[in-house]
Coordinates of C-alpha atoms in Angstrom, one line a residue:
Chain A
X1 CA 74.7 109.5 101.7
X2 CA 75.1 109.5 105.4
X3 CA 74.8 112.8 107.2
X4 CA 77.9 114.4 108.8
X5 CA 77.9 117.0 111.5
X6 CA 78.7 120.5 110.3
X7 CA 81.9 120.5 112.3
X8 CA 83.1 117.3 110.6
X9 CA 82.0 118.4 107.2
X10 CA 83.9 121.6 107.6
X11 CA 87.0 119.8 108.8
X12 CA 86.8 117.4 105.8
X13 CA 86.5 120.2 103.3
X14 CA 89.4 122.1 104.8
X15 CA 91.7 119.1 104.7
X16 CA 90.6 118.3 101.1
X17 CA 91.3 121.9 100.0
X18 CA 94.7 121.8 101.6
X19 CA 95.5 118.6 99.8
X20 CA 94.2 120.0 96.5
X21 CA 96.3 123.1 97.0
X22 CA 99.3 120.9 97.6
X23 CA 98.7 119.0 94.3
X24 CA 98.3 122.2 92.4
X25 CA 101.6 123.5 93.9
X26 CA 103.4 120.4 92.8
X27 CA 101.9 120.8 89.3
X28 CA 102.8 124.5 88.9
X29 CA 106.2 124.3 90.6
X30 CA 107.6 121.4 88.6
X31 CA 110.9 123.2 88.3
X32 CA 111.7 122.2 84.7
X33 CA 108.3 123.6 83.7
X34 CA 109.2 127.1 84.9
X35 CA 112.8 126.7 83.6
X36 CA 111.3 126.1 80.2
X37 CA 108.9 129.0 80.5
X38 CA 111.8 131.3 81.4
X39 CA 113.9 130.0 78.6
X40 CA 111.1 130.7 76.1
X41 CA 110.6 134.1 77.5
X42 CA 114.3 134.8 77.4
X43 CA 114.6 133.6 73.8
X44 CA 111.7 135.8 72.7
X45 CA 113.1 138.8 74.5
X46 CA 116.5 138.2 72.9
X47 CA 115.1 137.4 69.5
Chain B
X1 CA 88.4 112.5 117.9
X2 CA 85.5 114.4 116.6
X3 CA 84.0 111.6 114.5
X4 CA 80.3 111.7 115.2
X5 CA 77.6 110.0 113.2
X6 CA 74.1 111.2 113.3
X7 CA 71.3 108.7 113.3
X8 CA 68.2 110.0 111.8
X9 CA 64.7 108.9 110.8
X10 CA 64.6 110.4 107.4
X11 CA 63.4 107.2 105.6
X12 CA 64.7 107.9 102.1
X13 CA 68.3 107.8 103.4
X14 CA 67.7 104.2 104.3
X15 CA 66.2 103.1 101.0
X16 CA 68.4 101.5 98.4
X17 CA 67.9 103.5 95.2
X18 CA 67.1 101.5 92.1
X19 CA 67.6 101.7 88.4
X20 CA 70.3 103.7 86.6
X21 CA 70.0 106.6 89.0
X22 CA 71.4 104.3 91.7
X23 CA 74.7 104.1 89.8
X24 CA 74.9 107.4 88.0
X25 CA 74.1 109.6 91.0
X26 CA 75.6 107.2 93.6
X27 CA 77.3 108.7 96.6
X28 CA 77.4 105.3 98.4
X29 CA 80.9 104.0 98.9
X30 CA 79.9 100.4 98.2
X31 CA 78.1 101.2 95.0
X32 CA 81.0 103.3 93.8
X33 CA 83.4 100.5 94.8
X34 CA 81.4 98.1 92.7
X35 CA 81.5 100.5 89.7
X36 CA 85.3 100.8 90.0
X37 CA 85.7 97.1 90.1
X38 CA 83.4 96.5 87.1
X39 CA 85.2 99.2 85.2
X40 CA 88.5 97.6 86.1
X41 CA 87.3 94.1 85.0
X42 CA 86.2 95.5 81.7
X43 CA 89.5 97.2 81.1
X44 CA 91.4 94.1 82.2
X45 CA 89.8 92.2 79.3
X46 CA 90.5 95.0 76.9
X47 CA 94.1 95.2 77.9
X48 CA 94.3 91.5 78.0
X49 CA 93.0 91.2 74.4
X50 CA 95.7 93.5 73.2
X51 CA 98.3 91.4 75.0
X52 CA 96.9 88.3 73.3
X53 CA 97.3 89.9 69.9
X54 CA 100.9 90.9 70.8
X55 CA 101.8 87.3 71.8
X56 CA 100.0 85.8 68.8
X57 CA 102.1 88.0 66.6
X58 CA 105.3 87.0 68.4
X59 CA 104.4 83.3 68.2
X60 CA 106.6 83.0 65.1
X61 CA 109.3 85.1 63.6
X62 CA 108.3 87.3 60.7
X63 CA 105.2 89.6 60.4
X64 CA 102.0 87.7 60.4
X65 CA 98.9 89.3 61.9
X66 CA 99.5 93.1 62.4
X67 CA 101.7 95.7 60.8
X68 CA 104.6 97.2 62.8
X69 CA 102.8 100.4 63.5
X70 CA 99.7 98.6 64.8
X71 CA 102.0 96.4 66.9
X72 CA 103.6 99.4 68.6
X73 CA 100.1 101.0 69.1
X74 CA 99.0 97.8 70.8
X75 CA 102.0 97.7 73.1
X76 CA 101.3 101.3 74.1
X77 CA 97.7 100.8 74.7
X78 CA 98.2 97.5 76.5
X79 CA 100.3 99.2 79.1
X80 CA 98.2 102.3 79.5
X81 CA 94.9 100.3 79.8
X82 CA 96.3 97.9 82.3
X83 CA 98.0 100.5 84.5
X84 CA 95.5 103.3 84.4
X85 CA 92.4 101.4 83.4
X86 CA 92.6 98.1 85.2
X87 CA 95.0 98.0 88.2
X88 CA 94.5 101.5 89.6
X89 CA 90.7 101.5 89.4
X90 CA 90.6 98.0 90.9
X91 CA 92.7 99.1 93.8
X92 CA 90.4 102.2 94.2
X93 CA 87.4 99.8 94.1
X94 CA 88.8 97.8 97.0
X95 CA 89.5 101.0 98.8
X96 CA 86.0 102.4 98.3
X97 CA 84.4 99.1 99.5
X98 CA 86.6 98.4 102.4
X99 CA 88.1 101.5 104.0
X100 CA 84.9 103.0 105.5
X101 CA 83.8 99.5 106.7
X102 CA 87.3 98.9 108.2
X103 CA 87.5 102.2 110.1
X104 CA 83.9 102.3 111.2
X105 CA 82.9 105.2 109.0
X106 CA 79.5 105.5 107.5
X107 CA 80.9 106.5 104.1
X108 CA 83.8 108.3 102.4
X109 CA 84.4 111.8 103.7
X110 CA 83.4 113.5 100.4
X111 CA 80.8 111.3 98.8
X112 CA 79.9 113.6 95.9
X113 CA 83.5 113.9 95.0
X114 CA 83.7 110.2 95.1
X115 CA 81.0 110.0 92.5
X116 CA 82.9 112.5 90.3
X117 CA 86.2 110.6 90.7
X118 CA 84.6 107.5 89.3
X119 CA 82.6 109.1 86.5
X120 CA 85.6 110.9 85.1
X121 CA 87.0 107.4 84.4
X122 CA 84.7 106.3 81.6
X123 CA 85.3 109.6 79.8
X124 CA 89.1 109.1 80.2
X125 CA 88.8 105.5 79.0
X126 CA 86.9 106.7 75.9
X127 CA 89.7 109.1 75.1
X128 CA 92.3 106.4 75.7
X129 CA 90.5 104.0 73.4
X130 CA 90.0 106.7 70.8
X131 CA 93.8 107.3 70.8
X132 CA 94.1 103.7 69.6
X133 CA 91.2 103.9 67.1
X134 CA 91.5 107.4 65.6
X135 CA 94.5 106.5 63.2
X136 CA 92.3 104.0 61.4
X137 CA 90.0 106.8 60.1
X138 CA 90.8 109.0 57.2
X139 CA 92.9 112.0 58.4
X140 CA 93.5 110.3 61.7
X141 CA 97.2 110.6 61.4
X142 CA 99.9 108.1 62.4
X143 CA 99.5 105.5 65.2
X144 CA 101.0 105.9 68.6
X145 CA 104.3 104.1 68.5
X146 CA 106.0 105.5 71.5
X147 CA 105.2 102.9 74.1
X148 CA 103.6 104.1 77.4
X149 CA 106.6 106.2 78.2
X150 CA 105.7 108.7 75.4
X151 CA 109.3 109.8 74.9
X152 CA 109.9 112.8 72.7
X153 CA 110.9 113.5 70.0
X154 CA 108.7 110.6 68.7
X155 CA 105.7 111.7 70.8
X156 CA 105.9 115.2 69.3
X157 CA 105.8 113.8 65.8
X158 CA 102.9 111.3 66.2
X159 CA 99.5 112.3 64.8
X160 CA 96.4 113.5 66.6
X161 CA 96.0 110.3 68.4
X162 CA 98.7 111.5 70.8
X163 CA 96.4 114.5 71.7
X164 CA 93.7 112.1 72.7
X165 CA 96.2 110.2 74.8
X166 CA 97.4 113.4 76.5
X167 CA 93.9 114.4 77.5
X168 CA 93.1 110.9 78.6
X169 CA 96.2 111.1 80.9
X170 CA 95.0 114.4 82.2
X171 CA 91.5 113.0 83.0
X172 CA 92.9 109.9 84.6
X173 CA 95.3 111.9 86.7
X174 CA 92.4 114.2 87.8
X175 CA 90.4 111.2 88.8
X176 CA 93.3 109.7 90.8
X177 CA 94.0 112.9 92.6
X178 CA 90.4 113.4 93.6
X179 CA 90.1 109.8 94.8
X180 CA 93.4 110.2 96.7
X181 CA 92.2 113.4 98.5
X182 CA 89.0 111.6 99.5
X183 CA 90.9 108.6 100.8
X184 CA 93.3 110.7 102.9
X185 CA 90.5 112.9 104.3
X186 CA 88.5 109.8 105.1
X187 CA 91.4 108.1 106.9
X188 CA 92.4 111.2 108.8
X189 CA 89.0 112.5 109.9
X190 CA 86.5 109.6 109.7
X191 CA 88.0 106.9 111.9
X192 CA 85.8 105.4 114.6
X193 CA 86.3 107.0 118.1
X194 CA 89.3 105.5 119.8
X195 CA 91.0 104.2 116.6
X196 CA 94.5 105.7 116.5
X197 CA 96.5 105.9 113.3
X198 CA 98.7 103.1 114.5
X199 CA 95.6 100.9 115.1
X200 CA 94.3 101.3 111.5
X201 CA 94.1 98.1 109.5
X202 CA 97.1 97.6 107.3
X203 CA 95.1 97.9 104.1
X204 CA 94.1 101.5 105.2
X205 CA 97.8 102.3 105.9
X206 CA 98.9 101.1 102.5
X207 CA 96.2 103.3 100.9
X208 CA 97.1 106.3 103.0
X209 CA 100.7 106.1 101.7
X210 CA 99.6 105.3 98.2
X211 CA 97.2 108.3 98.2
X212 CA 100.0 110.7 99.3
X213 CA 102.3 109.2 96.6
X214 CA 99.6 109.8 94.0
X215 CA 99.2 113.5 95.0
X216 CA 103.0 114.0 94.9
X217 CA 103.7 112.4 91.5
X218 CA 100.6 112.6 89.3
X219 CA 100.8 116.4 89.0
X220 CA 104.3 116.1 87.7
X221 CA 103.2 113.7 84.9
X222 CA 100.4 116.2 84.2
X223 CA 103.0 118.9 83.9
X224 CA 105.1 116.8 81.6
X225 CA 102.3 115.9 79.2
X226 CA 101.1 119.5 79.2
X227 CA 104.5 120.6 78.1
X228 CA 104.4 117.9 75.5
X229 CA 101.1 119.3 74.3
X230 CA 102.6 122.8 74.1
X231 CA 105.6 121.4 72.1
X232 CA 103.1 119.8 69.7
X233 CA 100.8 122.7 69.1
X234 CA 102.0 126.0 70.6
X235 CA 105.5 126.3 69.3
X236 CA 107.3 125.7 72.5
X237 CA 110.5 123.6 72.6
X238 CA 110.6 122.1 76.1
X239 CA 111.7 118.8 74.7
X240 CA 112.6 119.6 71.1
X241 CA 116.4 119.7 70.7
X242 CA 116.0 121.6 67.4
X243 CA 114.5 124.5 69.4
X244 CA 117.0 124.4 72.2
X245 CA 114.9 121.9 74.4
X246 CA 116.0 118.7 75.9
X247 CA 114.2 115.4 75.3
X248 CA 115.9 113.9 78.4
X249 CA 114.0 116.4 80.5
X250 CA 110.8 114.6 79.6
X251 CA 112.3 111.3 80.7
X252 CA 113.1 112.7 84.1
X253 CA 109.6 114.1 84.5
X254 CA 108.0 110.9 83.3
X255 CA 110.0 108.6 85.6
X256 CA 109.6 110.9 88.5
X257 CA 106.0 109.8 88.2
X258 CA 106.7 106.4 86.7
X259 CA 108.8 104.8 89.3
X260 CA 106.6 105.8 92.3
X261 CA 103.7 104.6 90.2
X262 CA 105.2 101.1 90.6
X263 CA 104.7 101.4 94.4
X264 CA 101.3 103.0 93.8
X265 CA 100.3 99.8 92.1
X266 CA 102.0 97.5 94.6
X267 CA 101.1 98.9 98.0
X268 CA 97.4 98.3 98.0
X269 CA 98.1 94.7 97.2
X270 CA 100.6 94.5 100.1
X271 CA 97.7 95.8 102.2
X272 CA 95.5 93.0 101.0
X273 CA 98.2 90.5 101.8
X274 CA 98.4 91.9 105.3
X275 CA 94.9 90.8 105.9
X276 CA 94.8 87.5 103.9
X277 CA 98.0 86.0 105.4
X278 CA 97.0 86.5 109.1
X279 CA 93.5 85.3 108.4
X280 CA 94.5 82.0 106.8
X281 CA 97.5 81.5 109.2
X282 CA 95.2 82.3 112.2
X283 CA 97.8 84.5 113.7
X284 CA 98.0 88.3 114.0
X285 CA 100.2 90.1 111.5
X286 CA 103.9 89.9 112.5
X287 CA 105.5 93.3 113.0
X288 CA 102.7 95.8 112.4
X289 CA 104.9 98.8 113.3
X290 CA 107.8 97.6 111.2
X291 CA 105.4 97.1 108.3
X292 CA 104.2 100.7 108.5
X293 CA 107.8 101.9 108.8
X294 CA 108.9 99.7 105.8
X295 CA 106.1 101.1 103.7
X296 CA 107.0 104.7 104.5
X297 CA 110.6 103.9 103.7
X298 CA 109.6 102.3 100.4
X299 CA 107.5 105.3 99.5
X300 CA 110.2 107.8 100.5
X301 CA 113.1 106.1 98.8
X302 CA 110.9 105.2 95.8
X303 CA 110.5 108.9 95.2
X304 CA 114.2 109.6 94.7
X305 CA 115.5 106.7 92.5
X306 CA 113.5 107.4 89.3
X307 CA 116.5 107.7 87.0
X308 CA 117.5 104.0 87.2
X309 CA 115.1 103.7 84.2
X310 CA 117.5 106.0 82.2
X311 CA 121.0 104.6 82.9
X312 CA 121.7 104.4 79.2
X313 CA 120.8 108.0 78.4
X314 CA 124.2 109.2 79.5
X315 CA 124.2 110.6 83.0
X316 CA 127.3 111.5 85.1
X317 CA 129.0 108.7 86.9
X318 CA 128.1 110.3 90.3
X319 CA 124.4 110.4 89.2
X320 CA 124.2 106.8 88.1
X321 CA 126.0 105.6 91.2
X322 CA 123.6 107.5 93.4
X323 CA 120.6 106.0 91.6
X324 CA 122.1 102.5 91.7
X325 CA 122.7 102.6 95.4
X326 CA 119.3 104.1 96.2
X327 CA 117.5 101.5 94.1
X328 CA 119.3 98.6 95.7
X329 CA 118.6 100.1 99.2
X330 CA 114.8 99.7 98.5
X331 CA 115.2 96.0 98.6
X332 CA 115.8 96.3 102.4
X333 CA 112.3 97.6 103.4
X334 CA 110.6 95.4 100.7
X335 CA 112.5 92.4 102.1
X336 CA 111.4 93.3 105.6
X337 CA 107.7 93.2 104.4
X338 CA 108.3 89.8 102.8
X339 CA 110.0 88.4 106.0
X340 CA 107.1 89.8 108.1
X341 CA 104.6 87.8 105.9
X342 CA 106.7 84.7 106.3
X343 CA 107.0 85.2 110.1
X344 CA 103.2 85.6 110.2
X345 CA 102.8 82.2 108.5
X346 CA 105.5 80.6 110.7
X347 CA 103.8 78.0 113.0
X348 CA 100.4 79.3 112.0
X349 CA 97.4 76.9 111.6
X350 CA 97.5 77.5 107.9
X351 CA 94.8 76.6 105.4
X352 CA 95.1 77.1 101.7
X353 CA 91.9 78.7 100.3
X354 CA 92.2 80.6 97.0
X355 CA 93.2 84.0 98.6
X356 CA 96.0 82.3 100.6
X357 CA 97.2 80.5 97.5
X358 CA 97.5 83.8 95.7
X359 CA 99.3 85.3 98.7
X360 CA 101.9 82.5 98.8
X361 CA 102.4 82.7 95.0
X362 CA 102.9 86.5 95.4
X363 CA 105.6 86.0 98.0
X364 CA 107.5 83.6 95.8
X365 CA 107.1 85.3 92.4
X366 CA 107.2 88.9 93.6
X367 CA 110.5 88.1 95.3
X368 CA 111.8 86.6 92.1
X369 CA 110.8 89.8 90.2
X370 CA 112.5 91.8 92.9
X371 CA 115.7 89.9 92.5
X372 CA 115.8 90.5 88.8
X373 CA 115.2 94.1 89.7
X374 CA 118.3 94.1 91.8
X375 CA 120.1 92.8 88.7
X376 CA 118.7 95.7 86.6
X377 CA 119.6 98.2 89.3
X378 CA 123.3 97.5 88.8
X379 CA 124.5 100.0 86.1
X380 CA 127.0 97.9 84.1
X381 CA 124.6 94.9 84.0
X382 CA 121.7 97.1 83.0
X383 CA 123.7 98.4 80.1
X384 CA 123.3 94.9 78.7
X385 CA 119.7 94.2 79.8
X386 CA 118.3 97.6 78.9
X387 CA 115.4 97.5 76.4
X388 CA 115.6 93.7 76.1
X389 CA 112.9 91.1 76.8
X390 CA 114.6 90.6 80.2
X391 CA 113.1 93.9 81.3
X392 CA 109.6 92.8 80.1
X393 CA 110.0 89.6 82.1
X394 CA 111.2 91.5 85.2
X395 CA 108.4 94.1 85.4
X396 CA 105.7 91.5 84.6
X397 CA 107.0 89.4 87.5
X398 CA 106.8 92.5 89.7
X399 CA 103.5 93.9 88.6
X400 CA 101.5 90.7 88.0
X401 CA 102.1 89.1 91.3
X402 CA 102.8 92.3 93.2
X403 CA 99.7 94.2 92.0
X404 CA 97.3 92.1 90.0
X405 CA 97.5 88.8 92.0
X406 CA 97.2 90.8 95.2
X407 CA 94.0 92.3 93.8
X408 CA 92.7 88.8 92.9
X409 CA 93.5 87.7 96.4
X410 CA 91.5 90.7 97.7
X411 CA 88.5 89.9 95.4
X412 CA 88.4 86.3 96.5
X413 CA 88.9 87.3 100.2
X414 CA 86.2 89.9 100.3
X415 CA 83.8 88.5 97.6
X416 CA 81.7 86.7 100.4
X417 CA 81.4 89.9 102.3
X418 CA 80.3 91.9 99.2
X419 CA 77.9 89.4 97.7
X420 CA 76.8 87.4 100.8
X421 CA 77.7 84.2 99.0
X422 CA 80.8 82.0 99.2
X423 CA 82.5 81.5 95.8
X424 CA 83.1 77.9 94.6
X425 CA 86.4 77.1 96.2
X426 CA 87.1 74.3 93.7
X427 CA 86.7 76.7 90.8
X428 CA 88.7 79.3 92.6
X429 CA 91.6 76.8 92.9
X430 CA 91.4 75.8 89.3
X431 CA 91.5 79.5 88.4
X432 CA 94.5 80.0 90.6
X433 CA 96.5 77.1 89.1
X434 CA 95.7 77.8 85.5
X435 CA 96.5 81.5 86.1
X436 CA 99.8 80.9 87.8
X437 CA 101.0 78.2 85.4
X438 CA 100.0 80.3 82.4
X439 CA 101.7 83.3 83.9
X440 CA 105.0 81.5 84.5
X441 CA 105.0 79.8 81.1
X442 CA 104.5 83.2 79.5
X443 CA 107.0 85.3 81.3
X444 CA 109.8 82.9 82.6
X445 CA 111.2 82.2 79.1
X446 CA 111.3 85.9 78.4
X447 CA 114.3 86.2 80.8
X448 CA 116.3 83.9 78.6
X449 CA 115.1 85.8 75.4
X450 CA 116.3 89.0 76.9
X451 CA 119.6 87.6 78.1
X452 CA 120.2 86.2 74.6
X453 CA 119.7 89.6 73.1
X454 CA 116.0 89.8 71.9
X455 CA 115.0 93.5 72.1
X456 CA 111.6 94.5 73.4
X457 CA 108.9 96.5 71.4
X458 CA 110.0 95.0 68.1
X459 CA 107.4 93.0 66.0
X460 CA 109.9 90.7 64.4
X461 CA 112.8 88.6 65.8
X462 CA 115.7 86.4 64.8
X463 CA 114.8 82.7 64.2
X464 CA 117.2 81.8 67.1
X465 CA 114.5 83.2 69.5
X466 CA 111.7 81.1 68.1
X467 CA 111.4 78.2 70.7
X468 CA 111.1 80.4 73.7
X469 CA 108.7 82.8 71.9
X470 CA 106.5 79.8 71.0
X471 CA 106.5 78.7 74.6
X472 CA 105.8 82.2 75.8
X473 CA 102.8 82.7 73.4
X474 CA 101.4 79.3 74.3
X475 CA 101.5 80.3 78.0
X476 CA 99.9 83.6 77.2
X477 CA 96.9 81.9 75.7
X478 CA 96.4 79.7 78.8
X479 CA 97.0 82.8 81.0
X480 CA 94.6 85.0 79.0
X481 CA 91.7 82.6 78.7
X482 CA 92.0 81.6 82.4
X483 CA 90.5 85.0 83.2
X484 CA 87.2 83.9 81.7
X485 CA 87.0 81.5 84.6
X486 CA 87.4 84.5 87.0
X487 CA 84.6 86.2 85.3
X488 CA 82.4 83.1 85.6
X489 CA 83.3 82.7 89.3
X490 CA 82.5 86.4 90.1
X491 CA 79.1 86.3 88.2
X492 CA 78.1 83.0 89.7
X493 CA 79.0 84.2 93.2
X494 CA 76.9 87.3 92.7
X495 CA 74.0 85.3 91.5
X496 CA 74.0 82.7 94.3
X497 CA 75.8 80.1 96.3
X498 CA 76.3 79.0 99.8
X499 CA 75.4 81.9 102.2
X500 CA 78.3 83.6 103.8
X501 CA 78.4 84.4 107.5
X502 CA 79.2 87.9 108.8
X503 CA 82.7 86.6 109.5
X504 CA 83.1 84.6 106.3
X505 CA 86.6 83.3 107.2
X506 CA 87.3 81.6 110.5
X507 CA 90.5 83.6 111.2
X508 CA 89.3 87.0 109.9
X509 CA 89.6 89.9 112.2
X510 CA 88.5 93.5 111.9
X511 CA 85.5 95.8 112.0
X512 CA 84.3 94.8 108.5
X513 CA 83.7 91.3 109.6
X514 CA 81.3 92.6 112.3
X515 CA 78.9 93.6 109.6
X516 CA 76.4 91.3 107.8
X517 CA 77.4 89.6 104.6
X518 CA 76.4 91.4 102.4
X519 CA 76.4 94.6 104.5
X520 CA 73.3 96.8 104.5
X521 CA 73.3 99.8 102.1
X522 CA 74.3 102.1 104.9
X523 CA 76.8 100.8 107.5
X524 CA 78.2 102.2 110.7
X525 CA 75.6 104.9 111.0
X526 CA 76.5 104.7 114.6
X527 CA 80.2 104.6 114.9
X528 CA 81.7 101.7 116.8
X529 CA 84.0 102.6 119.7
X530 CA 87.4 101.1 119.7
X531 CA 88.8 100.2 123.0

């Protein structure tokens, strides 16, 4: 593995974390997913 | 540009590791690229074997070789293995090998994560294969008969093999996202000083767009199959109508991933073509800026037209009209790319080595597949074609030339660079012709079968469809066995042959051709400066 300067390494990790956070955001905010969760919660509360 | 590469004297960094540790612990982009390509080749043969069984069964009407459940299981596994096991890893293999060398970077930005991205794959493939195998054991439950689309309610009712498949998809998705993050970070942060984004080689551009597409859509598939898992085991009813859920919701989630996935498979091959065609036409690529723009347009529009796969499910007239118009509009940027390739060849000093033969075949056959796609995009026509063999013919004409042949072109183009040997051009051309002829004999008749009313994913068919099915199965055998020649060519090129120059092809241009063939274990330790 080739060495990277600490500045570049930090920059790489920051961009990677931002992208990972974005992917997680897409995963968790898939609107139907939450719609379903709320529907279940609503049904249970009502039932 | 802050890209700086340290040169250092620490000797162990310059040694090539040996033995199994070299591969298991590898953080070297070339070794990981090789691992990806070997994995993809293995899966290509596995997926191909299942296709051969499917075509052998369809050789004659009636049920001969396999039972209907196994047939459906084979159809499901063929698609999943080919898409997630063969094409995507092969494209990732090309990316790993070529991107750092093309942009003057010493390696990928996150080499350890690169290792993880690859080594998740064998675990995922094991789960995928287990999903096929488990039903054959006592207590293994029913076989997966949903097709790769995994539509509920059927996918909720299938036995435990579906759980293996869901976890396989989770792992494959995780691997894809990690690889995508790595590629994006590499392209944004690791380019050689002076290389602006609009100076990047086109293959790098195609991968930048592909990686962003993957990050946008794979989590949605992961969400969808997670909800499926919850419906199966935790009493939820996301997709179960009996519990107030909606099965069509899954279709939307699936195709929100599934349609951009088509472009995820296609774009890296378009990138390969953007290098192969200029090289063998001995001209620069025509319309670099417009190619980048067209690619961005394809990716953007491709994200918002998913429901053209679901016309028959019963959407509103406004919705189907929107999806129809959007889908047809995609043909404009795709057409622009094709015309750019033709303009690149125009009055070029063309020669017809194997990669170029594949490139020309792609232009012809992918365009043909695109045209049948425009037919399928039209709602009233699609009502007739839907779920028929016409669709099977269409997407094989799009994905085989558009994705797989592009990867073959890339392998033949860069094999001299990777191995240091020229492949046997005569064998390469024999492979090309048997492959192309076999492919067309297999899939061209399926258009007529579909138009005449033969449904897809059904093991048996009316005797009136026999002749075209015999022809199709005959072609499939030629097509399938031709890949053994590819295997032979690759192995023999690795083992020896005429030495390749650094610039293996006369018309080749780019940083990767400045390096030796094969390149040293570490390359671009001192970053080149782009003027």
